[in-house]
Short mmCIF file of C-alpha atoms in Angstrom, two decimals:
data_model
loop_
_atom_site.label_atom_id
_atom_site.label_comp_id
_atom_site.label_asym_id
_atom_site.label_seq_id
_atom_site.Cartn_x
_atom_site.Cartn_y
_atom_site.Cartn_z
CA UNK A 1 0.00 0.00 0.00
CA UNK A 2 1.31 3.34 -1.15
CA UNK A 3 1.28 6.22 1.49
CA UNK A 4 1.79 10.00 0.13
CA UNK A 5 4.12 12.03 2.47
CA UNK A 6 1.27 14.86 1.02
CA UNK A 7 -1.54 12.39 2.33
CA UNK A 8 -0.07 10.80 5.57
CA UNK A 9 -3.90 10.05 7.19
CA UNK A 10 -5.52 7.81 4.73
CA UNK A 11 -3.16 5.82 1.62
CA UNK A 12 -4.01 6.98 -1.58
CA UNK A 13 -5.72 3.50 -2.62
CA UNK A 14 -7.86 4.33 0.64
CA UNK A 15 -8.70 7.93 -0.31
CA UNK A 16 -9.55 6.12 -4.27
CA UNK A 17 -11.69 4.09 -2.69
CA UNK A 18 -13.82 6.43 -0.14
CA UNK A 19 -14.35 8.61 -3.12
CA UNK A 20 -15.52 5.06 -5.20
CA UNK A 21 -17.53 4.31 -1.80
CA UNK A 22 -19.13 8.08 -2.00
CA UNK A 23 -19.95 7.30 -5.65
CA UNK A 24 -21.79 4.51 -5.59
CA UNK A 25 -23.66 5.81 -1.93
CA UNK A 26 -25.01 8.80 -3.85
CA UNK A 27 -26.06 6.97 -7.10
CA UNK A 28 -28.10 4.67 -4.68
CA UNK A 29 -29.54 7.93 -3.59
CA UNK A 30 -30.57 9.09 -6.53
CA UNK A 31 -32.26 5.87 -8.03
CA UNK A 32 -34.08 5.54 -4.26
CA UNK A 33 -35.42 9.18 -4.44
CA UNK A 34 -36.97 8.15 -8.21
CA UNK A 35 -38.06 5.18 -6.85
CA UNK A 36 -39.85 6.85 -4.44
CA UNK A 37 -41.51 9.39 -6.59
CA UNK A 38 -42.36 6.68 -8.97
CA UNK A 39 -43.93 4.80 -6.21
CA UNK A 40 -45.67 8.00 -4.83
CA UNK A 41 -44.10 7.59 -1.48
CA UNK A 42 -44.68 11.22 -0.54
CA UNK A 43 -44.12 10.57 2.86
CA UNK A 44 -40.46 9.94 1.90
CA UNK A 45 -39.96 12.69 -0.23
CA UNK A 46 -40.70 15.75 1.97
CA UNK A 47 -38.49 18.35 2.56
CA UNK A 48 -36.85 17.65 -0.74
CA UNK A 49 -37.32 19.33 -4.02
CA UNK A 50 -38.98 16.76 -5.44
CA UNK A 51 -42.06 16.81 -3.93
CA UNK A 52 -43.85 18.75 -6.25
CA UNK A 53 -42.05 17.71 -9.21
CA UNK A 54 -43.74 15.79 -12.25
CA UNK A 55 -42.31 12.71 -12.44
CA UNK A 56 -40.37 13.25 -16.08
CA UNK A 57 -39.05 16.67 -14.73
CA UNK A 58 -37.41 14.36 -11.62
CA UNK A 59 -36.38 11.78 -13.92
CA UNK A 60 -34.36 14.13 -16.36
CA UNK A 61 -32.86 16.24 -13.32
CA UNK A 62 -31.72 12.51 -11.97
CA UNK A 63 -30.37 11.80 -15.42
CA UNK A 64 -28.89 15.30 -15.27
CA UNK A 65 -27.51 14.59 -11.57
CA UNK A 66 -25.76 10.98 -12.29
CA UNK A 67 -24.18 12.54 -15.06
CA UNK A 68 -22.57 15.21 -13.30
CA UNK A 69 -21.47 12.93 -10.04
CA UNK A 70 -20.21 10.50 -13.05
CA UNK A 71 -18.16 13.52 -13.98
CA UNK A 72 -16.92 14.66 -10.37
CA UNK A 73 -16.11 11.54 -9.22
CA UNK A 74 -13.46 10.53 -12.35
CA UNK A 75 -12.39 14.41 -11.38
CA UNK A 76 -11.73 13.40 -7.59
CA UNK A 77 -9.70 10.20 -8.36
CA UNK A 78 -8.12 11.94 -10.96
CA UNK A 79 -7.11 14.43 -8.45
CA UNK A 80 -5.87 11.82 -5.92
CA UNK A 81 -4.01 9.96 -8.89
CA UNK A 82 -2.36 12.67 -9.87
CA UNK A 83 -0.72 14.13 -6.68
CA UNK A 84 0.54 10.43 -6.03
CA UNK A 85 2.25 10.37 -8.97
CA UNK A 86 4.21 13.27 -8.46
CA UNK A 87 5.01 12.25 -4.29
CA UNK A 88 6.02 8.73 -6.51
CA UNK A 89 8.53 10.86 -9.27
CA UNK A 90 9.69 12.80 -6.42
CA UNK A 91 10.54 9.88 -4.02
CA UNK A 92 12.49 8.07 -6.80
CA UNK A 93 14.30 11.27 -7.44
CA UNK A 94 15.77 11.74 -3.97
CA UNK A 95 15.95 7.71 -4.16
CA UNK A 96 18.89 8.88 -6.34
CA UNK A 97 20.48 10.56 -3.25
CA UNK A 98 20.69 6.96 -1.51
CA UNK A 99 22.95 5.45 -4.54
CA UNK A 100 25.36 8.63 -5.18
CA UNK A 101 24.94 12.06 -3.13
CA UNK A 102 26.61 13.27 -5.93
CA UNK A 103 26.67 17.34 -6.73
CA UNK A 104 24.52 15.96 -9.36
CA UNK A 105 22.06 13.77 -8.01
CA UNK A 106 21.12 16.76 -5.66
CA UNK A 107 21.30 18.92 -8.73
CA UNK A 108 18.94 16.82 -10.24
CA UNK A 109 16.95 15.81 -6.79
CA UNK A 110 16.55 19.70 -6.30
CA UNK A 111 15.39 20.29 -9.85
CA UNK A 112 12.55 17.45 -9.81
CA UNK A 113 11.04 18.84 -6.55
CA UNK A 114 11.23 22.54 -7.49
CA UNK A 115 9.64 22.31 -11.03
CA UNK A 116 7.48 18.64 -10.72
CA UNK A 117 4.39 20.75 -9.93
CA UNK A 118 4.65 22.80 -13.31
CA UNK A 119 5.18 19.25 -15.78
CA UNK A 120 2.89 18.22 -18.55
CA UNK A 121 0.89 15.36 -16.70
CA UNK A 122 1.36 13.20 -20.26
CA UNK A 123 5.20 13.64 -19.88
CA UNK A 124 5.60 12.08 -16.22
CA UNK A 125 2.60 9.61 -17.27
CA UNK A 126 5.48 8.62 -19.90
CA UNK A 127 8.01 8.58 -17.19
CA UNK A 128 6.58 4.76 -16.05
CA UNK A 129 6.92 3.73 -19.87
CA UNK A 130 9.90 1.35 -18.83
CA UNK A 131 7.61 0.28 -15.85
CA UNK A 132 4.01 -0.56 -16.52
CA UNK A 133 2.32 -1.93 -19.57
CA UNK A 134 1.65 0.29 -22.58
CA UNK A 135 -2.05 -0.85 -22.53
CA UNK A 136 -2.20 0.79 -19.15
CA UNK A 137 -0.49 3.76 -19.88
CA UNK A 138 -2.96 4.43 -22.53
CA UNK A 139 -5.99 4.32 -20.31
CA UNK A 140 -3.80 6.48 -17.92
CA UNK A 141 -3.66 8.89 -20.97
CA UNK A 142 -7.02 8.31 -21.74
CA UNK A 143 -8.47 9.01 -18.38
CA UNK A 144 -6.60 12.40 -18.19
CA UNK A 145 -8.05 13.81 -21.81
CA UNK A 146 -11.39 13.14 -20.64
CA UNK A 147 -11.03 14.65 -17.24
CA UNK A 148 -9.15 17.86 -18.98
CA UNK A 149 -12.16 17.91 -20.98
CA UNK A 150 -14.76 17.64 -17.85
CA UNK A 151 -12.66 20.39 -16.04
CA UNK A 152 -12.49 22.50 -18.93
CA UNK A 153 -15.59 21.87 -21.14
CA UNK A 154 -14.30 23.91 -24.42
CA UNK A 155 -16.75 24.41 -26.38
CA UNK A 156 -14.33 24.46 -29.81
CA UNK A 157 -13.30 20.74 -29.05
CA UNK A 158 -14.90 17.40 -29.45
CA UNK A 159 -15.67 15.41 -26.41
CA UNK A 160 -12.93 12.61 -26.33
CA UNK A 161 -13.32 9.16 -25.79
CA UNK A 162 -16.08 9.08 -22.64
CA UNK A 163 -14.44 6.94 -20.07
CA UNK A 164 -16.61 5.76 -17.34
CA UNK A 165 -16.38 6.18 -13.30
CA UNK A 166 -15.65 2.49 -13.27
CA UNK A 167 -12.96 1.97 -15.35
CA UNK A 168 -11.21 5.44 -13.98
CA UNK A 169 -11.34 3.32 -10.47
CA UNK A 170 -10.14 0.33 -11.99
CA UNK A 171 -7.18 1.60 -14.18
CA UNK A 172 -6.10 4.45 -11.19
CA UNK A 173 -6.32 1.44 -8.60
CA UNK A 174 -4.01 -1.14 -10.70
CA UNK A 175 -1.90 2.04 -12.02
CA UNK A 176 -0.73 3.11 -8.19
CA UNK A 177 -0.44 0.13 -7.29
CA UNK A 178 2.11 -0.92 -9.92
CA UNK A 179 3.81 2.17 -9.32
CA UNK A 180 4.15 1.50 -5.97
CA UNK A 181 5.32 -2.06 -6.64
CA UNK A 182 7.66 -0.76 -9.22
CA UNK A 183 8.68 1.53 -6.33
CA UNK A 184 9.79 -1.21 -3.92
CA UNK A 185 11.26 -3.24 -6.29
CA UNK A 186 13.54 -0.31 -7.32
CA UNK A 187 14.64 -0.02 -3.59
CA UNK A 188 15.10 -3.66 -3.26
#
């Protein structure tokens, strides 16, 4: 299990997971609330906006609302992915220190942590090349065009390849935990 230095309460696999957990929790939520309109279980249903609601107004704004939490949550593990990839290209870097404290390895070491934060996220995906399977590295790639496109929604470009809450969680999950095997094994 891989544990940021930027995350040090809950692993990053953990923190994947809770927001996988969160996911599913509030599209349970959504398909009991339509449910429940459907069904005309009023009593259920006050207090909440869709108590007055015709049922293919509720419908569409559910549609509309599992859409968007599809969107947010490949955002959030995106998010989490992301910043352990860098805590991952910046451990192997001072990693570098332990071989040779070289002028420079630090020269190098120092570089890495000062200007990681301002990297393409497609060049240090490349970075694990030698490492993990090309397959994966193109849903890695994949993942990150569609979430570019989610954060940034420009209208003058096509939507890319929609990739699916599910799949994010699956490739992020076996991505980190490769790197963190690769990781290891480098140290060993």
């Amino acid at each position: 299990m891989i544990c940021s230095p930027r995350c040090p309460i809950m692993s990053v696999p953990d923190a994947i997971a809770e927001i996988w957990r969160t996911y599913q929790v509030t599209l349970d939520c959504l398909e009991v609330a339509l449910l429940e309109k459907k069904r005309g279980r009023i009593d259920s249903l006050q207090g909440t906006g869709f108590m007055d609601m015709p049922i293919d107004v509720v419908r569409r704004d559910i549609q509309t609302s599992r859409d968007v939490v599809n969107d947010h949550a490949i955002l959030s593990m995106w998010t989490v992915f992301e910043r352990e990839m860098v805590a991952v290209l910046e451990s192997e870097s001072r990693k570098m220190l332990d071989t040779s404290s070289s002028a420079f390895n630090q020269a190098v070491c120092r570089k890495v942590e000062a200007g990681i934060e301002y990297w393409r996220v497609s060049e240090m995906i490349d970075l694990f090349k030698p490492l993990l399977a090309i397959e994966l590295i193109g849903y890695m790639k994949q993942i990150k065009r569609y979430r570019d496109w989610v954060a940034h929604k420009n209208p003058k470009k096509a939507s890319p390849a929609k990739v699916t809450p599910e799949f994010t969680y699956e490739v992020l999950v076996l991505a980190l935990e490769q790197m963190g095997a690769v990781s290891q094994a480098i140290a060993g």
